[in-house]
Every structure is written in structure tokens, then in C-alpha cells.
Tab-separated table of C-alpha atoms in Angstrom:
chain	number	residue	atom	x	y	z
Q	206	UNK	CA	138.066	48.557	43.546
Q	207	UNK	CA	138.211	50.026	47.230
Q	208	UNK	CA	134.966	48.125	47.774
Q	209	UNK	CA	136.163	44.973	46.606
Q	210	UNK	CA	139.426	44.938	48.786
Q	211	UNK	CA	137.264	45.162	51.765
Q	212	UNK	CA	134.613	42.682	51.301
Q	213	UNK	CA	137.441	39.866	50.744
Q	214	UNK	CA	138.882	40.649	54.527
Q	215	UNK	CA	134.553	40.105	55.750
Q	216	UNK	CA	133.505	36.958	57.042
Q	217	UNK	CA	131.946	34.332	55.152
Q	218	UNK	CA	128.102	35.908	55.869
Q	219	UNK	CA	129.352	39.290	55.649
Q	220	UNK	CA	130.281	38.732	52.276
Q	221	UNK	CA	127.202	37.334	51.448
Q	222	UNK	CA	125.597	40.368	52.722
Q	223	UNK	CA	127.823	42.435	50.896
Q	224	UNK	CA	127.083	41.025	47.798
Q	225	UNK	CA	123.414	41.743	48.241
Q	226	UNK	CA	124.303	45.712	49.646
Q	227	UNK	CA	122.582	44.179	52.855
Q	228	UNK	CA	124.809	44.959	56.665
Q	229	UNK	CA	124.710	42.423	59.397
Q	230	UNK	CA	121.987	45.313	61.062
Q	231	UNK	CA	120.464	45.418	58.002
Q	232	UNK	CA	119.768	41.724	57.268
Q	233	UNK	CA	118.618	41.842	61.153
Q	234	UNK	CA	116.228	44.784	60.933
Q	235	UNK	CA	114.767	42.798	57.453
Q	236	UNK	CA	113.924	39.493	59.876
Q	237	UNK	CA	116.935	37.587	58.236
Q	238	UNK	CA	118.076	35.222	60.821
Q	239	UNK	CA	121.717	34.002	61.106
Q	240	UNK	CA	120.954	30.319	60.791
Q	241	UNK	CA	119.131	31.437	57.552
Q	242	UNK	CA	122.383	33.493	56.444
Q	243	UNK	CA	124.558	30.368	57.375
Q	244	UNK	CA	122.303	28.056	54.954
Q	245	UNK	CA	122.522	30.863	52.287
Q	246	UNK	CA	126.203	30.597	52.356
Q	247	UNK	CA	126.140	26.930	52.204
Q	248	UNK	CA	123.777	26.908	49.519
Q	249	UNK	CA	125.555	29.499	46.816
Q	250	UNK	CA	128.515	27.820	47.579
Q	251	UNK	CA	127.478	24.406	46.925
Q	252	UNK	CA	125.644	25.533	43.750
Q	253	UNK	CA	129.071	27.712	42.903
Q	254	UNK	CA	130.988	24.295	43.479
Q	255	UNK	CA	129.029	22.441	41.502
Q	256	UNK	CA	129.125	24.260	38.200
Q	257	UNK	CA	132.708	24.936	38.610
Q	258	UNK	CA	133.322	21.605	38.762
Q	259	UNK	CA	130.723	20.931	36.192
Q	260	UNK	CA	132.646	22.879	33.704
Q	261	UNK	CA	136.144	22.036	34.676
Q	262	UNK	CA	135.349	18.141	34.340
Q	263	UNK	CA	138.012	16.177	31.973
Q	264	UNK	CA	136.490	14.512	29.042
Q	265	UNK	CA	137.038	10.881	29.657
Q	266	UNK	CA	137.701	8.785	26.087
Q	267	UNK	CA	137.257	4.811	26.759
Q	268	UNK	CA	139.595	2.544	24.310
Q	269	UNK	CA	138.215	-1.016	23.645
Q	270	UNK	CA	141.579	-2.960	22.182
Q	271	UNK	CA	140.845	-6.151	20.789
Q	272	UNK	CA	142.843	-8.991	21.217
Q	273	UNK	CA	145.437	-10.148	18.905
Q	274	UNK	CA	145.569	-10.707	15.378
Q	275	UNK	CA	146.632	-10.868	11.508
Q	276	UNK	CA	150.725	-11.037	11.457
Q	277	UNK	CA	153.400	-8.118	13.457
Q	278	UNK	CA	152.594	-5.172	12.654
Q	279	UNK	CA	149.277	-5.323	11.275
Q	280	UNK	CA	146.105	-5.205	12.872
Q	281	UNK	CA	147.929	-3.953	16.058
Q	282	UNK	CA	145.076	-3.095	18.498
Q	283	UNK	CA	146.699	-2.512	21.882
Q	284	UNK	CA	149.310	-0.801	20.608
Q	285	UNK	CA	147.376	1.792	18.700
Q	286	UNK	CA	144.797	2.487	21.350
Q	287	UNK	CA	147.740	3.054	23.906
Q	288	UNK	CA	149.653	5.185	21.351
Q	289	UNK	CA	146.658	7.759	20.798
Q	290	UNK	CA	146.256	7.494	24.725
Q	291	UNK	CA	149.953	8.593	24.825
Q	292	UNK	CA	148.960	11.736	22.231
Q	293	UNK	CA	145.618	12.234	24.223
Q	294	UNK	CA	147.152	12.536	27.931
Q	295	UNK	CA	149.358	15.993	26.766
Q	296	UNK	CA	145.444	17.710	26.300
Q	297	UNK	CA	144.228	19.833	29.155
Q	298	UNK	CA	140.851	18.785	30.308
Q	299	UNK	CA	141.258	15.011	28.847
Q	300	UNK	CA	141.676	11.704	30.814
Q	301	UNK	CA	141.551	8.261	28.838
Q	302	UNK	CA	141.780	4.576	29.470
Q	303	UNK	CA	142.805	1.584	27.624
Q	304	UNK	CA	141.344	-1.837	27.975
Q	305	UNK	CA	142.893	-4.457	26.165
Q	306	UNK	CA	141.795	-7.682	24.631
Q	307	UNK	CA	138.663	-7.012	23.785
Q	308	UNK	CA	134.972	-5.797	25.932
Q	309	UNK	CA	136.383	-4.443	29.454
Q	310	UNK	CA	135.207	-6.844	32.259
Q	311	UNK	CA	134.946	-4.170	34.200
Q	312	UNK	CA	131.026	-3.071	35.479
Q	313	UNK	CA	132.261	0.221	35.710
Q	314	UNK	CA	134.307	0.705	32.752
Q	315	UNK	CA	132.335	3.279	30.882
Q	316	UNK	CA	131.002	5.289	33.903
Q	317	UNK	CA	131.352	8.681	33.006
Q	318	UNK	CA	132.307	8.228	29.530
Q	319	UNK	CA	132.238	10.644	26.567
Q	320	UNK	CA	133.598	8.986	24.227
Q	321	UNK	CA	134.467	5.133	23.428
Q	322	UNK	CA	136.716	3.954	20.939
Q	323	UNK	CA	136.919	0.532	19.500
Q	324	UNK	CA	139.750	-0.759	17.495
Q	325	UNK	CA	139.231	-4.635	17.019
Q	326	UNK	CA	138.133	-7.286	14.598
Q	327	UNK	CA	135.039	-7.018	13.261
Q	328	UNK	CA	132.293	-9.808	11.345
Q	329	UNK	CA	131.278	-12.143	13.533
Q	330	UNK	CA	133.733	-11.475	15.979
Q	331	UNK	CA	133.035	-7.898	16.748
Q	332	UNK	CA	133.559	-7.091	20.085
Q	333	UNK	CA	129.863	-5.442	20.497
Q	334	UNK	CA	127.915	-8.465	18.908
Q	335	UNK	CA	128.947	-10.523	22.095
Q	336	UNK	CA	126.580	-11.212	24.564
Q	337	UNK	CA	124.870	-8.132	25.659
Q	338	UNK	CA	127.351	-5.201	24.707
Q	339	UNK	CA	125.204	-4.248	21.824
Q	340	UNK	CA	122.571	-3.057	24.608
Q	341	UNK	CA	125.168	-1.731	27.203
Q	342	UNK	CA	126.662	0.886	23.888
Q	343	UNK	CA	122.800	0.915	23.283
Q	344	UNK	CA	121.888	2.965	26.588
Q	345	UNK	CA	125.270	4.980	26.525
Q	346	UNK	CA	124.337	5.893	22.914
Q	347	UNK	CA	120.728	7.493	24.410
Q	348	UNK	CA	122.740	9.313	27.059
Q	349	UNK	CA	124.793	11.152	24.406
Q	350	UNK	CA	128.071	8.982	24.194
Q	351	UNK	CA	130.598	9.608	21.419
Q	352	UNK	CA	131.336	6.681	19.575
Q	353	UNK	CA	134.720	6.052	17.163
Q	354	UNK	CA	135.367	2.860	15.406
Q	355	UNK	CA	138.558	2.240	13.576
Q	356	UNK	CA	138.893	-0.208	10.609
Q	357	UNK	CA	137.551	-3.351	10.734
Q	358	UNK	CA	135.404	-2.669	13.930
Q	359	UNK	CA	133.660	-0.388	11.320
Q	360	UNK	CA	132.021	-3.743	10.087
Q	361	UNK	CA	129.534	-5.613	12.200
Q	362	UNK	CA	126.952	-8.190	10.692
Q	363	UNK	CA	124.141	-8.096	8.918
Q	364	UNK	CA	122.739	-10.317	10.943
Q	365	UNK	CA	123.034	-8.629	13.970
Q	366	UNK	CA	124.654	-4.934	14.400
Q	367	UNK	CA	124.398	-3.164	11.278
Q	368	UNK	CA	120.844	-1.129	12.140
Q	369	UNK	CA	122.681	-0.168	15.356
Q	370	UNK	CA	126.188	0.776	13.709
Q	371	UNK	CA	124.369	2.910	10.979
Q	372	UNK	CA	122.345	4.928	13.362
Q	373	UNK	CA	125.173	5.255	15.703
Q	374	UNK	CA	128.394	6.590	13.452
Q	375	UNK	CA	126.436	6.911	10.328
Q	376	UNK	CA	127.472	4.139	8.224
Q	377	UNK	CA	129.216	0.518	8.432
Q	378	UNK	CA	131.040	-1.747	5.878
Q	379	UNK	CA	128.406	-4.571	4.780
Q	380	UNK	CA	129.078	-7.735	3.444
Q	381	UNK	CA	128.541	-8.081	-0.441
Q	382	UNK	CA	128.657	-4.676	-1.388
Q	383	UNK	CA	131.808	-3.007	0.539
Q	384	UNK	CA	135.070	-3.623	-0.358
Q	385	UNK	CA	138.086	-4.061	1.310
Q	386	UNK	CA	141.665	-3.914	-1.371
Q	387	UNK	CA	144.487	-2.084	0.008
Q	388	UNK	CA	145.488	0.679	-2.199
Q	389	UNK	CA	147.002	4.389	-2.104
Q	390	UNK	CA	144.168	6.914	-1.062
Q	391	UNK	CA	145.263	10.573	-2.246
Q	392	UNK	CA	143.650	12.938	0.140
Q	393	UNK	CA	143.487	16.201	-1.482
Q	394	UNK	CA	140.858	18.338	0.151
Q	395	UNK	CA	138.922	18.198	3.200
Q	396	UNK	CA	135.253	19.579	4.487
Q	397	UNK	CA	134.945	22.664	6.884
Q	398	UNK	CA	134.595	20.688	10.129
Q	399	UNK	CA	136.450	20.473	13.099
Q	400	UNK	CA	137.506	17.218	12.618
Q	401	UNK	CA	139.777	17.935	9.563
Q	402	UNK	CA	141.383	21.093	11.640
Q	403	UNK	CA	144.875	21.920	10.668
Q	404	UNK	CA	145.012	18.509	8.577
Q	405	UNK	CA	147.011	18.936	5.419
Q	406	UNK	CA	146.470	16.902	1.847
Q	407	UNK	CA	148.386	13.655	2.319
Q	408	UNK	CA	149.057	10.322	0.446
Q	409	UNK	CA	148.946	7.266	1.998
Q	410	UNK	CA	148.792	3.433	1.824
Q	411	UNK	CA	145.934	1.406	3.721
Q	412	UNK	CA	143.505	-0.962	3.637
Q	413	UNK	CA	140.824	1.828	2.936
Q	414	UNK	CA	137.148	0.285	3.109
Q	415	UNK	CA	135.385	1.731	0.615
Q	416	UNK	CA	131.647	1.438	-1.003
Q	417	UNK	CA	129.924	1.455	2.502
Q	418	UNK	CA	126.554	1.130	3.640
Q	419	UNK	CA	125.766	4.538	4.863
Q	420	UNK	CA	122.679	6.143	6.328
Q	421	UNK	CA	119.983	7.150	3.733
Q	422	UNK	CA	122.610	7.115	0.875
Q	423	UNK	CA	124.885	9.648	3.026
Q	424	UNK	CA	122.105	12.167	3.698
Q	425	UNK	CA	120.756	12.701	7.302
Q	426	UNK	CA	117.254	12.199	8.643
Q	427	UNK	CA	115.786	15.607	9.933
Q	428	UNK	CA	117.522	14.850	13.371
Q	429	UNK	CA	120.552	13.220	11.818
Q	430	UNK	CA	123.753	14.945	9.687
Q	431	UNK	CA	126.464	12.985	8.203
Q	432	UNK	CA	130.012	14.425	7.324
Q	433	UNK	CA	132.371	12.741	4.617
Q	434	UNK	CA	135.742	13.797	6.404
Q	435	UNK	CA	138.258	11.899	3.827
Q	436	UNK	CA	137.467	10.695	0.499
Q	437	UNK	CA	139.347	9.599	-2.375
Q	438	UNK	CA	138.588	7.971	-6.286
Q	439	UNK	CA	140.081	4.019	-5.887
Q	440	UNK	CA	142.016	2.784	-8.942
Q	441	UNK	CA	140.602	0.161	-10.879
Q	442	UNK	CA	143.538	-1.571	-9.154
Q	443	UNK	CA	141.235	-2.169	-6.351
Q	444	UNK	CA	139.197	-4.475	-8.284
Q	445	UNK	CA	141.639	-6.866	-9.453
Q	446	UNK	CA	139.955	-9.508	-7.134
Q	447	UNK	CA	137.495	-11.650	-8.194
Q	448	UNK	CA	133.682	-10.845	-6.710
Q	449	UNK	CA	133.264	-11.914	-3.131
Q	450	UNK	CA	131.571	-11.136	0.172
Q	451	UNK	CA	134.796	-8.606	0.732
Q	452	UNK	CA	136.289	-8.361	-2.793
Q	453	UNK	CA	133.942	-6.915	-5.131
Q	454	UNK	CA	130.599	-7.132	-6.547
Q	455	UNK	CA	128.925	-5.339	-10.496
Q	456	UNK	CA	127.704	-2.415	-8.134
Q	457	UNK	CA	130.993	-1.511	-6.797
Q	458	UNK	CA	132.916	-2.097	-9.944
Q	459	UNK	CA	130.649	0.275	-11.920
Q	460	UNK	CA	131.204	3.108	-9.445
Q	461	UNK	CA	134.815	2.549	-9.950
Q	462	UNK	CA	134.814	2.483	-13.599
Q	463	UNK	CA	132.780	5.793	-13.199
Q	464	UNK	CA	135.598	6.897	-11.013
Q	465	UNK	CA	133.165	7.745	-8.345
Q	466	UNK	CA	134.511	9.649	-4.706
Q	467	UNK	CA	134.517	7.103	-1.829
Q	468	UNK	CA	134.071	8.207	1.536
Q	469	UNK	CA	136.541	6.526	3.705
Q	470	UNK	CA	136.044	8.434	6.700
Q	471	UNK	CA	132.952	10.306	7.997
Q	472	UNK	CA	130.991	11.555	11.021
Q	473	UNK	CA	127.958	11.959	12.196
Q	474	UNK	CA	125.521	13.817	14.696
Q	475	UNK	CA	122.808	11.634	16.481
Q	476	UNK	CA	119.590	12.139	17.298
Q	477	UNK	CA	119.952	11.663	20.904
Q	478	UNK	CA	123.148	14.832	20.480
Q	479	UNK	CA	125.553	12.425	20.393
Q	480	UNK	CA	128.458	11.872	17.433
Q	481	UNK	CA	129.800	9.176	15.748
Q	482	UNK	CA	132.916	8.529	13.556
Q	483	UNK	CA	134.077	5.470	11.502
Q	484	UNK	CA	137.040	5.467	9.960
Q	485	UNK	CA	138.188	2.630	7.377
Q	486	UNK	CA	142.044	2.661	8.192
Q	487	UNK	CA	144.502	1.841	10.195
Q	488	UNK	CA	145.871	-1.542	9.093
Q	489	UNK	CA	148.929	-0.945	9.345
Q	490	UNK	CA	150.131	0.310	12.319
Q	491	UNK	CA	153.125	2.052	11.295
Q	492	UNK	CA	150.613	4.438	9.356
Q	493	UNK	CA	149.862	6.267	12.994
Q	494	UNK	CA	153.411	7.791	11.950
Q	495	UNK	CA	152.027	9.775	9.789
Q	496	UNK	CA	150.941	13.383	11.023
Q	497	UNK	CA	147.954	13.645	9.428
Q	498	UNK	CA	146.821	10.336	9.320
Q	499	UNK	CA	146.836	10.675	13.121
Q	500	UNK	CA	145.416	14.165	13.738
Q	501	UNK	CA	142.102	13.469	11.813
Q	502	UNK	CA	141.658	10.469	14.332
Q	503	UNK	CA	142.416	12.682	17.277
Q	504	UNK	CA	140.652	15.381	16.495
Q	505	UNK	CA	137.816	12.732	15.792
Q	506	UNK	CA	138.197	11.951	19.295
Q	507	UNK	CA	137.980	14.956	20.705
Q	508	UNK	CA	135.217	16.173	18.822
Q	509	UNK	CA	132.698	12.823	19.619
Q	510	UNK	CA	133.610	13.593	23.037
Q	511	UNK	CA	132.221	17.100	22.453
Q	512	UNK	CA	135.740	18.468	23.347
Q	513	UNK	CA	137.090	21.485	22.085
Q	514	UNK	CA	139.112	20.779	18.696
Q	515	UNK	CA	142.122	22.722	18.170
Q	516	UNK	CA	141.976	25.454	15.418
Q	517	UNK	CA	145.220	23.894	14.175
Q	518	UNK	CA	144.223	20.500	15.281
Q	519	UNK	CA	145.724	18.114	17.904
Q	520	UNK	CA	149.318	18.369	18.190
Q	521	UNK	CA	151.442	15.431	18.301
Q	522	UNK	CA	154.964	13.596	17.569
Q	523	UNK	CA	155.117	10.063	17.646
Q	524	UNK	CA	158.759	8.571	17.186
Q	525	UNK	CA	160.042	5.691	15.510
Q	526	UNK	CA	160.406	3.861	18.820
Q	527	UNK	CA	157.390	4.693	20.128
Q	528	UNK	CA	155.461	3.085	16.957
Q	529	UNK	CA	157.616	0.187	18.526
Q	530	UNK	CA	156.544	-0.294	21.310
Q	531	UNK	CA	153.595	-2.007	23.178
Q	532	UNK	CA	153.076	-4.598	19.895
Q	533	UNK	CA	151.888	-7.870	20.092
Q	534	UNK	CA	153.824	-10.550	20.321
Q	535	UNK	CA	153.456	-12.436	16.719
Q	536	UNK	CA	156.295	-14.298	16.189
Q	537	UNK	CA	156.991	-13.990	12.324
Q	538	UNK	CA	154.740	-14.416	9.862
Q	539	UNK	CA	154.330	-17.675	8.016
């Protein structure tokens, strides 16, 4: 302890040399020159500085908010993206940004990303079939990028999208064979994984995607693991609809006769280390009300980003007027 007390009142090199037992006499006698010393010091430092910063950087989450749609309340991008913002910016270590109506014009926008989130219309519409964004999330994807896609983002085209969805968050909602009823999904258990962290079983109304298109039939490739994180059995209520592209199709209504589990949300880890998570909700927006509803897309966040999740998971409160605020302006519905 003595020792330490009096190296912290030596000079910059003297401290150096104290580190390494060496005196000023010493380090002369050896054939260590001062200008030497001076780029030692300058040297550790830097290389100190650097991996302090290194490890102190913020995790920095990217929101894509589409632009407006469906009637008020529903479909309410912006709003939703700045509302998990709002829950996001009370986490040490965690900086996010929201860009609203759709693909950021920005050059810069995902610099120094870790994870984006896109919460948007999806088919042909999809915010990442337009123009060249599929290979812009292409190269962030080989860097390691988290990705998170909410609800309908979760379904590109077949066309053009769906190899690239399913290798980058596992699965995606494809035309003629998912289906899209709203219904009450009773969550009663969830996997050991940090993403369902302090979540508790909860009951809730949505229009939950279900029957997805997911890599290999849910299983992995040797480089590749997939996580259901919520599943639920449908009613046969679900299949009141007639068969359609979105509705229902012989495959789909066998599983539910069968009372199969449908995965509704899931995750994944890449084979270029990055993670993925889709998740079929959030059509409503006053569902973000609900505590767990929210946490397992927060935690979702944090963990694509490689952040730290929570034992207990994210902890949030979102009020009645703050699930007010920031909506589109709709008018009333027709």
C-alpha cells in the first residue's frame, strides 16, 4: 500500500518505471533513452485508452418506423419505435435512434450499429425490398449486426427477401402457408434464454402470425441455433376464414385441428455471430401496455445487440398517456 501511495505522486515516466521495478538511473544504466520512455508512455496509454473505451462503448439500437398506416391505433409505427426508445434510454451503456417513415435517408444512419429494428409494413412494401437496402442490411448482417423485426415487417416476399429474412432472424411469414387471424395467445411457459428473463405467463390479444416459414423446420444448421421464445396452440377460431394467401390453407388447418404449438416469437444466432429476432405482434399498439408483452421485446433488443440482459429483465412503466402520445394522425376510421 506504502508503495502504491508513492508511485501516484511520480511523474508520468517515473511511473512507468515503477511499474516495471526499473529507477530513472536504472532505465539509464540499461541504455533506455528518455525519448524511448516518453513513447512508452504514449504508447500504454493509448493502448489503455483504447480498450477502456472499447469496453465502455454504448450499444447503439437503430429503429426503422415505417410510415403510416391501417386506422388510429393500429399499426402505429412511430409511435412504438419511440416508445421502446423512451424504455431503452433509462439503460446504462445504451444509446438509440428513431427514424421515421420508413428506410433512413441518412448515409450514415447505421454507422456503428448493433442492433436495427424495423417496425413497418411488410409484402411488397417492405421497407428492405426497396432499392438496394436488402444489400446495405446484407453487409451489416456479415459484420455481426443484430436484427429485430416486429409484426408485419416479419413478412417479406417470396419473390424477393425471404432467403435473406430466414437466414437473418431465423424464420419469416410466407405467403400461402402463414396465417395471419387475430386471436388470444395464452403464454404459459417460456425457454431458458435471456430473452424471456423475468417475463411472467401472460394472456393477450394480437394479431399473432402463426404457421411460419422457419429455417430447416426450426432446427439450426451446424453454425445456426434457433430459439422459440413464445408459443401458444391457436383455436380453431383462427380458421374461420376461408383459404387465402393470408387466411388459411389444408396444411395449416390440419396442424390446428391437431392442436399443434405455434411459435410466435423466436430468435436466432447467425453464422456470421450475429442474432436475429422476429416477433409476430404488435398490432395493436395499446398492447406495449402490457409488462410483459414489452419486456420480451426489450430484452430482445438488448440481447441482438449482444447487451447484457437483465436477470429480472428490462424494467419499465409505460403510462396511459404515454401509449398516447406520438400517434399518427388518422382521422377516424371509416
Amino acid at each position: 500500500m506504502k508503495r502504491f501511495r508513492s508511485t501516484i505522486k511520480l511523474s508520468s515516466t517515473e511511473a512507468i518505471l515503477a511499474f516495471f521495478s526499473l529507477s530513472p538511473s536504472d532505465a539509464e544504466r540499461a541504455g533506455v533513452r528518455r525519448p524511448l520512455l516518453r513513447f512508452l508512455f504514449v504508447f500504454i496509454f493509448a493502448f489503455v485508452a483504447s480498450f477502456v473505451s472499447s469496453q465502455a462503448a454504448d450499444k447503439k439500437i437503430v429503429f426503422v418506423a415505417g410510415p403510416q398506416s391501417h386506422g388510429p391505433g393500429e399499426h402505429e409505427h412511430r409511435a412504438g419505435c419511440i416508445l421502446l426508445k423512451s424504455c431503452l434510454d433509462k439503460i446504462q451503456g445504451v444509446t438509440s435512434v428513431v427514424y421515421s417513415n420508413g428506410w433512413p435517408h441518412d448515409p450514415d444512419a447505421f454507422d456503428g450499429a448493433d442492433s436495427i429494428v424495423i417496425y413497418a409494413d411488410g409484402g411488397g412494401g417492405h421497407p428492405a425490398l426497396q432499392d438496394d437496402h436488402l444489400q446495405q442490411l446484407d453487409a451489416l448482417m456479415k459484420k455481426g449486426v443484430g436484427l429485430v423485426c416486429f409484426f408485419y415487417t416479419n413478412e417479406p416476399t417470396t419473390e424477393k427477401g425471404e432467403k435473406e429474412f430466414i437466414n437473418w432472424i431465423g424464420g419469416c411469414f410466407e405467403i400461402n402457408r402463414s396465417v395471419n387471424p387475430h386471436w388470444n395467445a395464452d403464454f404459459k411457459s417460456f425457454p431458458k434464454h435471456p430473452i424471456a428473463n423475468g417475463v411472467k405467463p401472460f394472456s393477450i390479444r394480437d394479431e399473432w402470425y402463426f404457421y411460419m416459414r422457419f429455417r430447416d423446420g426450426m432446427r439450426g444448421g451446424p453454425l445456426v441455433r434457433l430459439f422459440p421464445i413464445l408459443s401458444a396452440v391457436p383455436p380453431e377460431s383462427t380458421m374461420s376464414r376461408p383459404d387465402g394467401a393470408h387466411e388459411g390453407n389444408p396444411d395449416v388447418r390440419e396442424a390446428v385441428k391437431r392442436g399443434e404449438l405455434q411459435h410466435v416469437a423466436w430468435a436466432c444466432e447467425r453464422a456470421d455471430g450475429g442474432r436475429g429476432f422476429g416477433f409476430t405482434g404488435a398490432h395493436f399498439h395499446k398492447n406495449w401496455g402490457d409488462e410483459n408483452f414489452r419486456k420480451i421485446v426489450l430484452n430482445a433488443i438488448l440481447w441482438t445487440a449482444k447487451a447484457e440482459v437483465p436477470a429480472d429483465g428490462v424494467q419499465s412503466t409505460v403510462t396511459t398517456e404515454e401509449l398516447g402520445q406520438n400517434l399518427d394522425s388518422k382521422g377516424r376510421r371509416k
